[in-house]
Coordinates of C-alpha atoms (C1' of nucleotides) in Angstrom, one line a residue:
Chain A
X1 CA -114.4 -123.9 196.5
X2 CA -111.9 -122.2 194.2
X3 CA -113.6 -120.5 191.3
X4 CA -110.5 -118.8 190.1
X5 CA -111.2 -117.6 186.6
X6 CA -107.9 -116.2 185.5
X7 CA -109.5 -114.8 182.4
X8 CA -107.5 -117.2 180.2
X9 CA -110.5 -118.8 178.5
X10 CA -111.6 -115.3 177.5
X11 CA -108.1 -114.4 176.4
X12 CA -107.9 -117.4 174.2
X13 CA -111.2 -116.6 172.5
X14 CA -110.4 -112.9 172.1
X15 CA -107.0 -113.8 170.6
X16 CA -108.6 -116.3 168.2
X17 CA -111.1 -113.6 167.2
X18 CA -108.4 -111.1 166.7
X19 CA -106.4 -113.4 164.5
X20 CA -109.4 -114.6 162.5
X21 CA -111.6 -111.5 162.3
X22 CA -109.1 -108.7 162.4
X23 CA -106.0 -110.1 160.8
X24 CA -107.8 -112.4 158.4
X25 CA -105.5 -115.4 159.1
X26 CA -108.2 -118.0 158.4
X27 CA -105.6 -120.8 158.3
X28 CA -104.3 -120.1 161.8
X29 CA -103.6 -123.3 163.9
X30 CA -104.2 -123.8 167.6
X31 CA -100.4 -123.2 168.1
X32 CA -100.7 -119.9 166.3
X33 CA -103.5 -118.8 168.6
X34 CA -101.7 -120.1 171.7
X35 CA -98.5 -118.2 170.8
X36 CA -100.4 -115.0 170.0
X37 CA -102.2 -115.3 173.4
X38 CA -98.9 -116.1 175.2
X39 CA -100.2 -119.3 176.7
X40 CA -99.5 -123.0 176.4
X41 CA -101.3 -124.7 173.7
X42 CA -102.6 -127.3 176.1
X43 CA -104.9 -124.7 177.6
X44 CA -106.9 -124.6 174.4
X45 CA -107.7 -128.2 175.0
X46 CA -108.2 -127.7 178.7
X47 CA -110.8 -125.0 178.1
X48 CA -112.4 -126.0 174.9
X49 CA -111.6 -129.8 174.6
X50 CA -110.9 -129.7 170.9
X51 CA -109.9 -127.3 168.1
X52 CA -113.2 -127.9 166.4
X53 CA -115.2 -126.9 169.4
X54 CA -113.2 -123.8 169.9
X55 CA -113.5 -122.8 166.3
X56 CA -117.2 -123.5 166.2
X57 CA -117.7 -121.5 169.4
X58 CA -115.9 -118.6 167.9
X59 CA -118.1 -118.8 164.8
X60 CA -121.3 -119.1 166.9
X61 CA -120.3 -116.1 168.9
X62 CA -119.4 -114.2 165.8
X63 CA -122.9 -114.7 164.5
X64 CA -124.4 -113.7 167.8
X65 CA -122.3 -110.6 168.0
X66 CA -123.3 -109.6 164.5
X67 CA -126.9 -110.2 165.3
X68 CA -126.7 -108.3 168.6
X69 CA -125.2 -105.3 167.0
X70 CA -127.8 -105.3 164.2
X71 CA -130.7 -106.0 166.5
X72 CA -130.0 -103.0 168.7
X73 CA -130.3 -100.9 165.6
X74 CA -133.2 -102.8 164.1
X75 CA -135.3 -102.6 167.2
X76 CA -134.5 -98.9 167.9
X77 CA -137.5 -96.6 168.0
X78 CA -136.3 -94.2 165.3
X79 CA -137.4 -92.8 162.0
X80 CA -136.1 -94.9 159.1
X81 CA -133.6 -92.2 158.1
X82 CA -132.0 -92.0 161.6
X83 CA -132.1 -95.8 161.9
X84 CA -130.2 -96.1 158.6
X85 CA -127.6 -93.6 159.7
X86 CA -127.1 -95.4 163.0
X87 CA -126.9 -98.7 161.2
X88 CA -124.2 -97.5 159.0
X89 CA -122.2 -96.0 161.8
X90 CA -122.5 -99.0 164.0
X91 CA -121.8 -101.6 161.3
X92 CA -118.9 -99.7 159.8
X93 CA -117.2 -99.3 163.2
X94 CA -117.6 -103.0 163.7
X95 CA -116.4 -103.8 160.2
X96 CA -113.3 -101.7 160.7
X97 CA -112.5 -103.6 163.8
X98 CA -113.3 -107.0 162.5
X99 CA -113.3 -106.9 158.7
X100 CA -113.0 -110.6 158.3
X101 CA -115.7 -111.7 160.8
X102 CA -118.3 -112.5 158.2
X103 CA -115.7 -114.2 156.1
X104 CA -114.8 -116.5 159.0
X105 CA -118.5 -117.4 159.4
X106 CA -118.9 -118.1 155.7
X107 CA -115.8 -120.2 155.4
X108 CA -116.6 -122.2 158.4
X109 CA -120.1 -122.8 156.9
X110 CA -118.5 -123.9 153.6
X111 CA -116.1 -126.2 155.5
X112 CA -118.6 -128.7 156.8
X113 CA -122.2 -128.9 155.9
X114 CA -123.5 -126.9 158.8
X115 CA -126.7 -125.1 158.6
X116 CA -127.1 -121.6 159.8
X117 CA -129.6 -121.5 162.7
X118 CA -133.2 -120.3 161.9
X119 CA -133.2 -117.3 164.2
X120 CA -133.6 -113.6 164.0
X121 CA -135.3 -113.7 160.5
X122 CA -138.2 -111.9 162.2
X123 CA -136.1 -108.8 162.8
X124 CA -134.9 -108.8 159.3
X125 CA -138.4 -109.3 157.9
X126 CA -139.5 -106.3 159.9
X127 CA -136.7 -104.2 158.6
X128 CA -137.5 -105.3 155.0
X129 CA -141.0 -104.0 155.6
X130 CA -139.7 -100.7 156.8
X131 CA -137.6 -100.5 153.7
X132 CA -140.7 -101.2 151.5
X133 CA -142.6 -98.5 153.3
X134 CA -139.8 -96.0 152.7
X135 CA -139.8 -96.9 149.1
X136 CA -143.5 -96.2 148.9
X137 CA -142.8 -92.8 150.4
X138 CA -140.3 -92.2 147.6
X139 CA -137.5 -91.8 150.0
X140 CA -135.5 -94.5 148.4
X141 CA -135.4 -96.0 145.0
X142 CA -137.9 -98.7 144.4
X143 CA -136.5 -102.2 144.2
X144 CA -136.7 -105.6 145.9
X145 CA -136.0 -104.7 149.5
X146 CA -133.6 -107.6 149.8
X147 CA -131.5 -106.0 147.0
X148 CA -131.5 -102.8 149.0
X149 CA -130.2 -104.7 152.0
X150 CA -127.5 -106.5 150.0
X151 CA -126.5 -103.2 148.5
X152 CA -126.2 -101.6 151.9
X153 CA -124.1 -104.4 153.5
X154 CA -122.0 -104.8 150.4
X155 CA -121.0 -101.2 150.3
X156 CA -120.1 -101.3 154.0
X157 CA -118.2 -104.6 154.3
X158 CA -116.5 -105.3 151.0
X159 CA -113.9 -102.6 150.8
X160 CA -112.6 -103.6 154.2
X161 CA -112.2 -107.2 153.3
X162 CA -110.3 -106.4 150.2
X163 CA -108.1 -103.9 152.1
X164 CA -104.8 -105.3 151.0
X165 CA -105.8 -105.5 147.3
X166 CA -107.3 -102.0 147.3
X167 CA -104.2 -100.4 148.9
X168 CA -102.1 -101.9 146.2
X169 CA -104.4 -101.1 143.3
X170 CA -105.3 -97.6 144.3
X171 CA -101.9 -96.8 145.8
X172 CA -103.0 -95.6 149.2
X173 CA -101.3 -95.9 152.5
X174 CA -102.8 -96.9 155.9
X175 CA -103.7 -93.4 156.9
X176 CA -105.3 -92.5 153.6
X177 CA -107.2 -95.8 153.6
X178 CA -108.6 -95.1 157.1
X179 CA -109.8 -91.7 155.8
X180 CA -111.4 -93.3 152.8
X181 CA -113.3 -95.7 155.1
X182 CA -114.4 -93.0 157.4
X183 CA -115.7 -91.0 154.5
X184 CA -117.6 -93.9 153.3
X185 CA -120.1 -93.7 156.1
X186 CA -121.5 -90.4 154.8
X187 CA -121.0 -91.5 151.2
X188 CA -123.0 -94.7 151.5
X189 CA -125.9 -93.0 153.2
X190 CA -126.1 -90.4 150.4
X191 CA -125.9 -93.1 147.9
X192 CA -128.9 -95.1 149.0
X193 CA -131.0 -92.5 150.6
X194 CA -132.1 -89.4 148.7
Chain B
X1 CA -89.4 -138.0 122.5
X2 CA -92.7 -138.5 124.3
X3 CA -94.4 -135.3 125.2
X4 CA -97.6 -136.9 126.3
X5 CA -99.5 -134.2 128.3
X6 CA -102.4 -136.2 129.6
X7 CA -104.0 -133.0 130.8
X8 CA -103.6 -134.1 134.4
X9 CA -101.7 -131.0 135.4
X10 CA -104.5 -128.8 134.1
X11 CA -107.1 -131.0 135.7
X12 CA -105.5 -130.6 139.1
X13 CA -105.3 -126.8 138.8
X14 CA -108.9 -126.6 137.6
X15 CA -110.1 -128.8 140.4
X16 CA -108.2 -126.8 143.0
X17 CA -109.8 -123.6 141.5
X18 CA -113.2 -125.1 141.6
X19 CA -112.9 -126.1 145.2
X20 CA -111.3 -122.8 146.3
X21 CA -113.1 -120.3 144.1
X22 CA -116.5 -121.8 143.5
X23 CA -117.1 -123.9 146.6
X24 CA -115.3 -121.6 148.9
X25 CA -113.5 -124.5 150.8
X26 CA -110.5 -122.4 151.7
X27 CA -109.2 -125.1 154.1
X28 CA -109.1 -127.9 151.4
X29 CA -106.1 -130.2 151.7
X30 CA -104.0 -131.7 148.8
X31 CA -105.9 -134.9 149.5
X32 CA -109.2 -133.2 149.1
X33 CA -108.1 -131.8 145.8
X34 CA -106.7 -135.1 144.5
X35 CA -109.9 -136.9 145.5
X36 CA -112.1 -134.3 143.8
X37 CA -109.9 -134.6 140.7
X38 CA -110.0 -138.3 140.8
X39 CA -106.2 -138.7 140.8
X40 CA -103.6 -140.0 143.1
X41 CA -102.3 -137.3 145.5
X42 CA -98.7 -138.0 144.5
X43 CA -99.5 -136.4 141.2
X44 CA -99.8 -133.0 142.9
X45 CA -96.2 -133.3 144.1
X46 CA -95.2 -134.7 140.7
X47 CA -96.5 -131.7 138.8
X48 CA -96.1 -129.0 141.4
X49 CA -93.4 -130.3 143.8
X50 CA -95.2 -129.0 146.9
X51 CA -98.5 -127.9 148.2
X52 CA -97.3 -124.3 148.7
X53 CA -96.2 -124.0 145.1
X54 CA -99.5 -125.3 143.8
X55 CA -101.5 -123.0 146.1
X56 CA -99.4 -120.0 145.2
X57 CA -99.6 -120.8 141.5
X58 CA -103.4 -120.9 141.8
X59 CA -103.3 -117.6 143.6
X60 CA -101.1 -116.0 141.0
X61 CA -103.2 -117.3 138.2
X62 CA -106.3 -116.0 140.0
X63 CA -104.9 -112.5 140.0
X64 CA -103.9 -112.8 136.4
X65 CA -107.4 -114.0 135.4
X66 CA -109.0 -111.2 137.3
X67 CA -106.7 -108.7 135.7
X68 CA -107.2 -110.1 132.2
X69 CA -110.9 -110.0 132.4
X70 CA -110.8 -106.4 133.7
X71 CA -108.2 -105.3 131.2
X72 CA -110.3 -106.4 128.2
X73 CA -113.0 -104.1 129.5
X74 CA -110.8 -101.3 130.6
X75 CA -108.9 -101.1 127.3
X76 CA -112.0 -101.4 125.2
X77 CA -112.7 -98.4 122.9
X78 CA -116.2 -97.7 124.2
X79 CA -118.1 -94.8 125.7
X80 CA -117.9 -94.8 129.5
X81 CA -121.5 -95.9 129.8
X82 CA -121.1 -98.9 127.5
X83 CA -117.9 -99.7 129.2
X84 CA -119.5 -99.7 132.6
X85 CA -122.4 -101.9 131.4
X86 CA -119.9 -104.4 129.9
X87 CA -117.8 -104.3 133.0
X88 CA -120.8 -105.2 135.1
X89 CA -121.8 -108.0 132.8
X90 CA -118.4 -109.5 132.6
X91 CA -117.5 -109.2 136.2
X92 CA -120.8 -110.5 137.5
X93 CA -120.6 -113.5 135.2
X94 CA -117.2 -114.2 136.6
X95 CA -118.3 -113.6 140.2
X96 CA -121.2 -116.0 139.8
X97 CA -118.8 -118.7 138.6
X98 CA -116.0 -118.0 141.1
X99 CA -117.5 -116.1 144.0
X100 CA -114.6 -116.8 146.3
X101 CA -111.7 -116.1 144.0
X102 CA -110.9 -112.8 145.5
X103 CA -111.3 -114.2 148.9
X104 CA -108.7 -116.8 148.1
X105 CA -106.3 -114.2 147.0
X106 CA -106.9 -112.1 150.0
X107 CA -106.5 -115.0 152.5
X108 CA -103.4 -116.2 150.8
X109 CA -102.0 -112.7 151.1
X110 CA -102.9 -112.5 154.8
X111 CA -101.3 -115.9 155.4
X112 CA -97.7 -115.0 154.7
X113 CA -96.4 -111.5 154.3
X114 CA -96.5 -111.6 150.5
X115 CA -96.8 -108.3 148.6
X116 CA -99.1 -108.0 145.7
X117 CA -97.1 -107.3 142.5
X118 CA -96.8 -103.7 141.3
X119 CA -98.5 -104.2 137.9
X120 CA -101.6 -103.0 136.1
X121 CA -102.0 -99.9 138.2
X122 CA -101.7 -98.0 135.0
X123 CA -104.9 -99.4 133.7
X124 CA -106.7 -98.7 136.9
X125 CA -105.4 -95.1 136.9
X126 CA -106.7 -94.6 133.4
X127 CA -110.1 -95.9 134.4
X128 CA -110.1 -93.6 137.5
X129 CA -109.5 -90.7 135.1
X130 CA -112.4 -91.8 132.9
X131 CA -114.6 -91.9 136.0
X132 CA -113.5 -88.4 137.0
X133 CA -114.3 -87.1 133.5
X134 CA -117.7 -88.7 133.7
X135 CA -118.3 -86.9 137.1
X136 CA -117.4 -83.6 135.5
X137 CA -120.0 -84.3 132.9
X138 CA -122.5 -84.9 135.6
X139 CA -123.2 -88.4 134.5
X140 CA -122.3 -89.8 137.9
X141 CA -122.4 -88.4 141.4
X142 CA -119.2 -86.6 142.3
X143 CA -116.9 -88.4 144.8
X144 CA -113.4 -89.7 145.1
X145 CA -113.2 -92.0 142.0
X146 CA -111.6 -94.7 144.2
X147 CA -114.8 -94.7 146.2
X148 CA -116.8 -95.1 143.0
X149 CA -114.7 -98.1 142.1
X150 CA -115.0 -99.7 145.6
X151 CA -118.8 -99.1 145.4
X152 CA -119.0 -100.8 142.1
X153 CA -117.0 -103.9 143.0
X154 CA -118.6 -104.2 146.4
X155 CA -122.1 -104.2 144.9
X156 CA -121.1 -106.9 142.4
X157 CA -119.0 -109.2 144.5
X158 CA -120.2 -109.2 148.1
X159 CA -123.7 -110.7 147.8
X160 CA -122.2 -113.7 146.1
X161 CA -119.6 -114.3 148.8
X162 CA -122.2 -114.2 151.5
X163 CA -124.5 -116.4 149.5
X164 CA -125.1 -118.9 152.3
X165 CA -125.9 -116.3 154.8
X166 CA -128.2 -114.3 152.6
X167 CA -130.1 -117.4 151.6
X168 CA -130.8 -118.1 155.3
X169 CA -131.5 -114.5 156.3
X170 CA -133.7 -113.6 153.4
X171 CA -135.3 -117.0 153.1
X172 CA -134.6 -117.6 149.4
X173 CA -133.9 -120.8 147.5
X174 CA -131.3 -121.4 144.9
X175 CA -133.4 -120.5 141.9
X176 CA -134.7 -117.3 143.5
X177 CA -131.2 -116.4 144.5
X178 CA -130.0 -116.8 141.0
X179 CA -132.7 -114.5 139.7
X180 CA -131.8 -111.9 142.3
X181 CA -128.2 -112.0 141.2
X182 CA -129.1 -111.7 137.5
X183 CA -131.4 -108.7 138.3
X184 CA -128.5 -107.1 140.1
X185 CA -126.7 -106.4 136.9
X186 CA -129.2 -103.9 135.8
X187 CA -129.8 -102.7 139.3
X188 CA -126.2 -101.9 140.0
X189 CA -125.9 -100.0 136.8
X190 CA -128.9 -97.9 137.5
X191 CA -127.7 -97.3 141.0
X192 CA -124.3 -95.8 140.1
X193 CA -125.1 -94.2 136.8
X194 CA -127.9 -91.8 136.3
Chain C
dT1 C1' -90.7 -156.5 119.7
dT2 C1' -88.1 -153.9 122.5
dG3 C1' -86.5 -149.9 124.7
dT4 C1' -87.3 -145.1 126.1
dC5 C1' -89.6 -141.8 128.6
dG6 C1' -93.4 -139.5 130.5
dT7 C1' -97.1 -140.8 133.6
dT8 C1' -99.2 -143.0 137.5
dT9 C1' -99.4 -145.7 141.6
dA10 C1' -98.5 -147.8 146.2
dA11 C1' -95.7 -148.0 150.1
dC12 C1' -93.1 -145.6 153.0
dA13 C1' -91.1 -141.5 155.5
dA14 C1' -91.3 -137.1 157.5
dA15 C1' -93.4 -133.2 159.2
dA16 C1' -97.1 -130.7 161.1
dA17 C1' -101.1 -130.3 163.9
dT18 C1' -103.9 -132.0 167.4
dG19 C1' -105.0 -134.6 171.7
dT20 C1' -103.8 -136.8 176.4
dT21 C1' -101.7 -137.5 180.6
dA22 C1' -99.5 -136.8 184.9
dA23 C1' -97.3 -133.7 187.6
dA24 C1' -96.2 -129.0 189.1
dC25 C1' -98.1 -124.7 190.5
dA26 C1' -101.1 -121.3 192.7
dT27 C1' -104.7 -119.7 195.5
dA28 C1' -108.4 -119.8 198.8
dA29 C1' -110.5 -122.2 202.6
dT30 C1' -109.9 -125.1 206.7
Chain D
dA1 C1' -99.5 -125.2 207.5
dT2 C1' -102.3 -128.2 205.2
dT3 C1' -105.7 -129.5 202.1
dA4 C1' -108.6 -128.9 198.2
dT5 C1' -109.3 -127.4 193.8
dG6 C1' -108.8 -124.9 189.7
dT7 C1' -104.9 -123.7 186.6
dT8 C1' -100.7 -124.3 183.9
dT9 C1' -97.0 -126.9 182.1
dA10 C1' -94.0 -130.4 179.8
dA11 C1' -93.6 -134.8 177.9
dC12 C1' -95.7 -138.0 175.3
dA13 C1' -99.1 -140.2 171.9
dT14 C1' -102.0 -139.9 168.1
dT15 C1' -103.8 -138.3 164.0
dT16 C1' -103.6 -135.7 159.9
dT17 C1' -101.2 -133.8 156.3
dT18 C1' -97.5 -133.5 153.3
dG19 C1' -93.3 -135.3 150.9
dT20 C1' -90.3 -139.1 148.8
dT21 C1' -89.1 -143.2 146.5
dA22 C1' -89.1 -147.1 143.6
dA23 C1' -91.6 -149.7 140.8
dA24 C1' -95.5 -150.4 137.5
dC25 C1' -97.8 -148.8 133.5
dG26 C1' -98.6 -147.2 128.8
dA27 C1' -97.9 -144.9 124.5
dC28 C1' -94.6 -144.2 121.0
dA29 C1' -90.4 -144.7 118.2
dA30 C1' -86.7 -147.4 116.5

DNA sequence: TTGTCGTTTAACAAAAATGTTAAACATAAT
DNA sequence: ATTATGTTTAACATTTTTGTTAAACGACAA
């Protein structure tokens, strides 16, 4: 029995993710993706049956990837401070590769009336508790731990999404921008942890 | 000569903006917009000639609106502290009305290879200088003033964009979410200004 | 009232995007 | 070499989205 697996299915998904998550071309068509992958568009239907299925699969995997990355950090047996440092490193590296990934998930949610699956909340809840504990210790400023979380992810993700605007407004080139983003890792940590 | 102006042109633009900027339906078609506005789709072509022209006009006006709001604050004759408070109030109110406005601009930029117009940078530059001055005074933590700006706008804009995700992750309803967002105004100020 | 002119509509046309089919191709097993 | 089976392609069909046209409508002025 010939189980050939030429890797085309994966290539298509990876290309779609690159276009959506890295290049931020949220309006890309199946033809755009096929062209970028260097394959016949029919293959998208062959492997995924329909555009909607492909797009949703991409969105589902995006959510899973984000969760996976976060969960490795969340469940690590580390002191809060170290955990936070690692979270920033890991998340920022991801966000620099795929700045628009969350945006894709959000816009796909706004498109239909899909509901985000009721998973992982447990991990988040545990992390929120760790944050509260750290506030009690006076290590971080007291506030609603959810606000702390939102602050953290906002500081990491947003500047990368608005890349093109920032470059224009602040007059920075690609290299300089990359440096600014790298510096942010340390900066963010110092900002939210005293 | 009959200059009637039934307000339809404005209605169409306002509806498009609502769908794009408030509801975050970045994939909306001309038909979607016409339906939402309760007008015949032909009118979109009558008033704007083509979809692309309408969409670009919406994007252009979005940039102008954002600039206008910011400029009123930037050019206000206020002490830095008061200016900052006002900026947060004004921007957050806007962001709560149109959470996806910047996203629309960004995705429209990513779509083609448009360049963002070389305007307003002067105002921003002046504001960056004010920030530097305030750092010298020890009022805010020393850092690249561009980082300070990015922090500020990230903290304000991001949680609203990821609304649907946050509600799910943090298990909050609409009312609670609204309160969290309102509280952020004060919280953000206290976070970046000592 | 009648004609003018901006507005709106429905019907039609064109273009763009997606989906389907059958056949060609390639590789591994027989 | 032949067969079986998964892969790829081109041609075609369908659906969706966008654009055009001519006619209907409605307020206003002459």
